Structures are given as C-alpha cells and as structure tokens.
Tab-separated table of C-alpha atoms in Angstrom:
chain	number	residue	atom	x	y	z
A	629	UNK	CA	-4.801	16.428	-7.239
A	630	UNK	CA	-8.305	16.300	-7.060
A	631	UNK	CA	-10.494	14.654	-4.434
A	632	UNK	CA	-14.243	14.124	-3.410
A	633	UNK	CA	-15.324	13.296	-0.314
A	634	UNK	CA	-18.586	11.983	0.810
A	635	UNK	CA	-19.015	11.555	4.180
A	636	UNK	CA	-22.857	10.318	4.426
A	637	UNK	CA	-22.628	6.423	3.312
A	638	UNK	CA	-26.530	6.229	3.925
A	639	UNK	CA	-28.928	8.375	3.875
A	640	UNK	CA	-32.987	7.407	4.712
A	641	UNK	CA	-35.430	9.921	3.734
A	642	UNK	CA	-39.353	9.376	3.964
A	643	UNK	CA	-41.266	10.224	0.341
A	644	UNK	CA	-42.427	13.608	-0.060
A	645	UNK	CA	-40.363	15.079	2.358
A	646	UNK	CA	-36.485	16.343	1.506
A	647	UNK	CA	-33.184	15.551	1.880
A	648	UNK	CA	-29.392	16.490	1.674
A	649	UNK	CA	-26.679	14.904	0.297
A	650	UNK	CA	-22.973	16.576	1.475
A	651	UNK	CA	-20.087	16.547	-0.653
A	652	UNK	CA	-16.787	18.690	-0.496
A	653	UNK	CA	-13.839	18.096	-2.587
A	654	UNK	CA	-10.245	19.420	-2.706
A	655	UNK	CA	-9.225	20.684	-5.934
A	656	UNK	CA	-6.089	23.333	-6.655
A	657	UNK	CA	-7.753	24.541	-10.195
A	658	UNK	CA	-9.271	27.366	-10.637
A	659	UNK	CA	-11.744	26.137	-13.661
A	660	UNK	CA	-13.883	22.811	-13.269
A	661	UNK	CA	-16.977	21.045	-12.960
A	662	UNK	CA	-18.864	19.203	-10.552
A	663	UNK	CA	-21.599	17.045	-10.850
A	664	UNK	CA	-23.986	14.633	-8.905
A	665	UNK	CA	-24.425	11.294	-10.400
A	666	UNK	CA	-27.349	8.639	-9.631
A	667	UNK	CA	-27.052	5.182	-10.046
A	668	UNK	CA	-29.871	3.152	-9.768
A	669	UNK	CA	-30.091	-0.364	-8.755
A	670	UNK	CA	-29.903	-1.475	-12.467
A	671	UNK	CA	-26.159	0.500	-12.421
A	672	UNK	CA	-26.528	2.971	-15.552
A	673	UNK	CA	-25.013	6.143	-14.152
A	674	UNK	CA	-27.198	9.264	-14.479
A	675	UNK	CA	-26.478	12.882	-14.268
A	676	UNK	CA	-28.173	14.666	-12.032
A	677	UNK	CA	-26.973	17.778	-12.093
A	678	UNK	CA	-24.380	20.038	-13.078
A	679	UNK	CA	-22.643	23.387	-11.409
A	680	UNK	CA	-19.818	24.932	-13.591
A	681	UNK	CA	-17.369	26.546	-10.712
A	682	UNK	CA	-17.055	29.695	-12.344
A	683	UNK	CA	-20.581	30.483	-11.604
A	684	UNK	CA	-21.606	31.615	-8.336
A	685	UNK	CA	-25.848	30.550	-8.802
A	686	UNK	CA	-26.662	27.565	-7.612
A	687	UNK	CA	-27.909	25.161	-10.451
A	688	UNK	CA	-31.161	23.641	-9.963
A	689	UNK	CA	-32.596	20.921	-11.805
A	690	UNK	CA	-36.689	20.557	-11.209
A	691	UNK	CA	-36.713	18.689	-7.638
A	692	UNK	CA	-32.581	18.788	-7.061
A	693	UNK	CA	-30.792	21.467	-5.884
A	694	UNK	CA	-27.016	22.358	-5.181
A	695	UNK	CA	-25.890	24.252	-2.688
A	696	UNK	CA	-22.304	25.649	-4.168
A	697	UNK	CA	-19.671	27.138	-1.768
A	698	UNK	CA	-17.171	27.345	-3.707
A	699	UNK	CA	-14.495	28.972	-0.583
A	700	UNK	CA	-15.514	25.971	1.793
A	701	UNK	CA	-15.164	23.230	-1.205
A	702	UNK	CA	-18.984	21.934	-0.378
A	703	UNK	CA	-20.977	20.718	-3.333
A	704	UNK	CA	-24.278	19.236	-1.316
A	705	UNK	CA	-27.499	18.168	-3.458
A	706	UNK	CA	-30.803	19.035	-1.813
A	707	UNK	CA	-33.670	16.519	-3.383
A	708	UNK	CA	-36.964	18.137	-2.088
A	709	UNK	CA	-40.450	15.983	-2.512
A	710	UNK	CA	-38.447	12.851	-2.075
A	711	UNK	CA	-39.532	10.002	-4.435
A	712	UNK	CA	-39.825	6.315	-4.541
A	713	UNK	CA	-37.788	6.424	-7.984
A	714	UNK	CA	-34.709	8.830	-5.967
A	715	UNK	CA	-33.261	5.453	-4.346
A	716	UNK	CA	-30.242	5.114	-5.740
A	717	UNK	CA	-26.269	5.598	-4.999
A	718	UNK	CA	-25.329	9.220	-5.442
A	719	UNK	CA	-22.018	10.163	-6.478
A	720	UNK	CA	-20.298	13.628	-6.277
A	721	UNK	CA	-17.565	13.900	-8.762
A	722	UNK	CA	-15.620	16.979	-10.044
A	723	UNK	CA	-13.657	17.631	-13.792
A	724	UNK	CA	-11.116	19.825	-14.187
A	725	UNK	CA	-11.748	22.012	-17.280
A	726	UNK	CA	-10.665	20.624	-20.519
A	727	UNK	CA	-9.601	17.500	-19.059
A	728	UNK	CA	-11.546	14.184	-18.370
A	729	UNK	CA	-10.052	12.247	-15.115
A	730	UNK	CA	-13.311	12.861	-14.005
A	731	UNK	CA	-13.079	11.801	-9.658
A	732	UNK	CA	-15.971	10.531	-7.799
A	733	UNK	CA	-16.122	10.597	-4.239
A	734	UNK	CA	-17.113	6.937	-2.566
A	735	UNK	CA	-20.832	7.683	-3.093
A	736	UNK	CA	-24.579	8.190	-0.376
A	737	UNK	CA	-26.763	5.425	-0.799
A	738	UNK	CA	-30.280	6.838	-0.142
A	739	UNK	CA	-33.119	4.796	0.777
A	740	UNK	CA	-36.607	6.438	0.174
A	741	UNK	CA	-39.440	5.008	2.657
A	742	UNK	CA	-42.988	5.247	1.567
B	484	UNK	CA	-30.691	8.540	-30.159
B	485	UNK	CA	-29.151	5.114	-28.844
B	486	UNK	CA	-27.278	5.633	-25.864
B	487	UNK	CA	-23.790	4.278	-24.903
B	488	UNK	CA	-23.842	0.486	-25.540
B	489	UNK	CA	-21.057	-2.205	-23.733
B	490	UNK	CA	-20.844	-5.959	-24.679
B	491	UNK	CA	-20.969	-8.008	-22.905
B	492	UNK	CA	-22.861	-7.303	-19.885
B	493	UNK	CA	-21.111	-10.211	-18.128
B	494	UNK	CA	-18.576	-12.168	-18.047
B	495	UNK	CA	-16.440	-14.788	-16.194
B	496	UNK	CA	-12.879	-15.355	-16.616
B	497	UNK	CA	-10.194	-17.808	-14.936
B	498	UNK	CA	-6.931	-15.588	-13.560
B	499	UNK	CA	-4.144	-15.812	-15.906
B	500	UNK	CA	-6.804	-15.353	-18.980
B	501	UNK	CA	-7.260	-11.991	-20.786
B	502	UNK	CA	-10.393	-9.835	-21.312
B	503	UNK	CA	-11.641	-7.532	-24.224
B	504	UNK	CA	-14.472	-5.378	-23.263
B	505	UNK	CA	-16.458	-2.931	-25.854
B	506	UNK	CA	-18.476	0.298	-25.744
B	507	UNK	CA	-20.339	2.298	-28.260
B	508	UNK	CA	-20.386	5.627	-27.731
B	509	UNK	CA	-23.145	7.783	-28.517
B	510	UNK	CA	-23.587	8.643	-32.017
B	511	UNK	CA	-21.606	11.533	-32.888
B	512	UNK	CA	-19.513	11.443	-29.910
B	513	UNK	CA	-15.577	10.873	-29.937
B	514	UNK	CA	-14.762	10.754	-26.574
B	515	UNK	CA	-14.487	7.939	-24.785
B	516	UNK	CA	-13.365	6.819	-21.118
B	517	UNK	CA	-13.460	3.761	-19.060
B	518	UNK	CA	-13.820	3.686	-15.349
B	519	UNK	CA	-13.555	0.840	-12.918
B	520	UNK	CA	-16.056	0.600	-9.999
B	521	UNK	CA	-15.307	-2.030	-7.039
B	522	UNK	CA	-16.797	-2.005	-3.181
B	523	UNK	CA	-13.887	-1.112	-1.671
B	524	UNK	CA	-12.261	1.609	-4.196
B	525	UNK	CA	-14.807	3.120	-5.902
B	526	UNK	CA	-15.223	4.398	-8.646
B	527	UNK	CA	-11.700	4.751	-10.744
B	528	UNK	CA	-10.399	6.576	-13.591
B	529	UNK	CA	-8.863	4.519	-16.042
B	530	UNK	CA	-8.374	6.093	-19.799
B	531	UNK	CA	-10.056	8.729	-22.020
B	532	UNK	CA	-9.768	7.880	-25.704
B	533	UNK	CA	-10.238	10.806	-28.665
B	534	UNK	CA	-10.219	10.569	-32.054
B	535	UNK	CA	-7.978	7.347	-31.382
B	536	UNK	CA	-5.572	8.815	-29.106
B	537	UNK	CA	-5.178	8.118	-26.084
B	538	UNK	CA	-5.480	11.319	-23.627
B	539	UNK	CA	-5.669	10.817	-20.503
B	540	UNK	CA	-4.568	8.194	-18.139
B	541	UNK	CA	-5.441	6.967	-14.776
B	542	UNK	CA	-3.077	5.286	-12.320
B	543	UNK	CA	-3.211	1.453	-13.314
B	544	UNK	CA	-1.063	-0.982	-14.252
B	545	UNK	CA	0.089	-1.563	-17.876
B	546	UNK	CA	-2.172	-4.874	-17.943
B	547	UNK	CA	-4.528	-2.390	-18.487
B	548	UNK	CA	-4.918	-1.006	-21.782
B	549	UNK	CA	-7.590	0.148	-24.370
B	550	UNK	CA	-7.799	1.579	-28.032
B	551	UNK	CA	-9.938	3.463	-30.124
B	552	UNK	CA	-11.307	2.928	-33.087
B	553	UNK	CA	-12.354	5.379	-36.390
B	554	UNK	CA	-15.480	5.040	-35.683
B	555	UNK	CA	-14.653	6.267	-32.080
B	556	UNK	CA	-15.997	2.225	-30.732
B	557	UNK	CA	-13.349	1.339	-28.255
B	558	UNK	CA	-12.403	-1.462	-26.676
B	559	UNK	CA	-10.663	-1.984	-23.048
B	560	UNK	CA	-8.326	-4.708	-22.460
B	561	UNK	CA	-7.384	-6.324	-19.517
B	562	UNK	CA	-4.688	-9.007	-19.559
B	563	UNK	CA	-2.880	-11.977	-16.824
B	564	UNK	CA	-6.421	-11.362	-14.962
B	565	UNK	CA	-6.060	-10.825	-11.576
B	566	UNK	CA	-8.853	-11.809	-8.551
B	567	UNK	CA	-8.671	-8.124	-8.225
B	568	UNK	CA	-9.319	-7.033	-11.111
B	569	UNK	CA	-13.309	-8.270	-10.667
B	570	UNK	CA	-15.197	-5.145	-11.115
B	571	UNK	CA	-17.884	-3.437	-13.008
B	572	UNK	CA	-16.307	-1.422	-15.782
B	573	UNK	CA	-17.940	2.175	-17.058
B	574	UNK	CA	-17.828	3.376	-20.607
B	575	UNK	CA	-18.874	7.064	-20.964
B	576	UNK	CA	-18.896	8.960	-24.009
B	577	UNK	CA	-19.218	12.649	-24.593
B	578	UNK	CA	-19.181	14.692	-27.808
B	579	UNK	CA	-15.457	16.043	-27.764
B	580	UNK	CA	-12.587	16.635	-25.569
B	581	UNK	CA	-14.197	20.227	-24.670
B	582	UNK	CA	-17.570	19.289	-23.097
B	583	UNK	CA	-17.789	18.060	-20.121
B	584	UNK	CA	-20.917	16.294	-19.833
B	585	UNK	CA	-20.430	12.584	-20.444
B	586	UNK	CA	-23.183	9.608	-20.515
B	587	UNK	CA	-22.410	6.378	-18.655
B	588	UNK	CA	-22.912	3.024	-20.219
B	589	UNK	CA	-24.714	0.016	-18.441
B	590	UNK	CA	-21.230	-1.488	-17.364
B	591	UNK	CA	-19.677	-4.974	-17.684
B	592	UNK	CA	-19.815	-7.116	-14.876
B	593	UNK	CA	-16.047	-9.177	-14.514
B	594	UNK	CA	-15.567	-11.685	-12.324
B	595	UNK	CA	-12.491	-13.200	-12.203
B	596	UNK	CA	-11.998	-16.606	-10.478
C-alpha cells in the first residue's frame, strides 16, 4: 500500500524569501510517480511538479524545486522567491506506474506574508 | 483547449436522496477518476474510468458508483445520501491509462442535510 505523509499542516513564509514543504511516503513499488499539487482558494487542483522515481535528478519547475531521496522516501518542494499567488494547500501525492489510485498525503497550507 | 468541466458546482441534497454528478474530461482524454476531498479524510480515491470500463477502485461503499460514457463524459453516483457523504468531489482526466499526468476539475460542492 501506498502512503503520503505530510507532516507540516502550516507553513508561513514572507514574499520573496523561500520555503520548504516536507513530504515522505511509503510505497513497496519499484516504478511510480510523485507529484506536488496546489490548490488555491478557488479549489481547482494544479500540478506543480512532477519527479518520475526512476530518475535520480531532481525536477525543477522555474521557482519550485524537489528535493528527491528516493532511499529515505522524502519528496520535499522548495518554492524560492515566495509569491503572493503561492498561497494555497499543497498536496504530495504518489502513482504507482500504470495504475491511477493516485494517494495524497493530508496536505501544507502555506500562507505567504507581504 | 477547455479544461475538465463538472456540473453542477453545488448542490444540496436531503439524506435518503440520491446524487448524479458529471465531468468532462479534457478533449481527447479517456481517462477519468473521481476523488472525494473532506476536512477530516482528505483527499480519497474513489474510481478511474477508461474507455467505459471501470479500472480501478478505491475503498468505498457500493452506494458509490460511476460510469463512463463513449464519449469518455462520466458521471458519479451517489445513492441513500449519507451526512457523511458531504464533500467536494474531484474529476481528473488524463489522456490514457499510460500517462500519468492528470488535470483536476473545479469540484462539486455536496452537502447533505
């Protein structure tokens, strides 16, 4: 079984400056995905970014960042130059390959202070 | 390209009373999956539909059910409504059962009283 834990519930971060956003799951596959979701106060779920577990470079995505480490099971998103427009819930979730019970972990509500 | 569409965007329903909900995928896409968000679980799994089978399954009740349609629309279904069972529910489509990204819907709000 798959599982995705978040452990930060809230997370405060002043604009410009950067933040981190911790997530490790527990997964027995070898092949899957994992992905960091936004949802903004309007609730449409946006990806963030991506990391396919197979590859060992951290994906980047303009201002996020992963940090992959893929022996510990820690997926954490690094959001440098914090914006207004980054306040939103972020959700970790991981896929297992060719499959789509797609699990999120409870989510980080970040609050970006001007 | 339109993204993924779900009607309606609210709705309020007595317990006992059943629900249809509906999401349009993206265009070209024919994979579709429902999740339910609430405050204190999260966000849950509940089906994946393809090519109007259903795939995958999540660990609800049978009151839960959904189909698929040719033109890869589906519709969720939600009978004897339970308080419980007030939630916002997720559509997300992606192009087949081999990728992996998938784009969310705006959700329905249910409320059940």
């Amino acid at each position: 079984a798959q599982t995705v834990t978040q452990s930060q519930p809230e997370m405060s971060v002043q604009e410009a400056e950067t933040v981190t956003l911790s997530c490790t799951y527990d997964t027995s596959e070898s092949d899957y995905y994992l992905f960091w979701y936004k949802q903004p106060p309007s609730r449409q779920m946006i990806l963030v970014i991506r990391q396919e577990a197979y590859k060992q470079q951290n994906a980047t995505e303009n201002r996020f960042s992963v940090n992959f480490q893929k022996a510990a099971k820690s997926f954490s998103l690094k959001i440098s130059d914090s914006q207004l427009g980054d306040a939103a819930m972020y959700f970790c979730a991981s896929l297992r390959y060719n499959n789509n019970d797609m699990r999120f972990g409870a989510g980080t509500r970040l609050t970006v202070k001007p | 390209k339109a993204g993924v569409t779900q009607t309606p965007r609210y709705l309020i329903k007595t317990r006992g009373q059943q629900v249809t909900l509906s999401c349009s995928p993206i265009s070209g896409h024919r994979s579709v999956s429902w999740y339910q968000q609430t405050p204190g679980q999260g966000l849950q799994f509940l089906f994946e539909y393809f090519s109007e089978t259903q795939r995958n399954k999540g660990n609800f009740p049978g009151r839960f059910s959904g189909r698929q349609f040719s033109n890869s629309r589906s519709e969720m279904n939600v009978s004897t409504l339970e308080l419980g069972d007030s939630a916002l529910y997720l559509c997300a489509s992606r192009l087949d059962q081999g990728a992996y990204e998938q784009y969310f819907g705006p959700g329905t709000r249910l409320t059940v009283t």
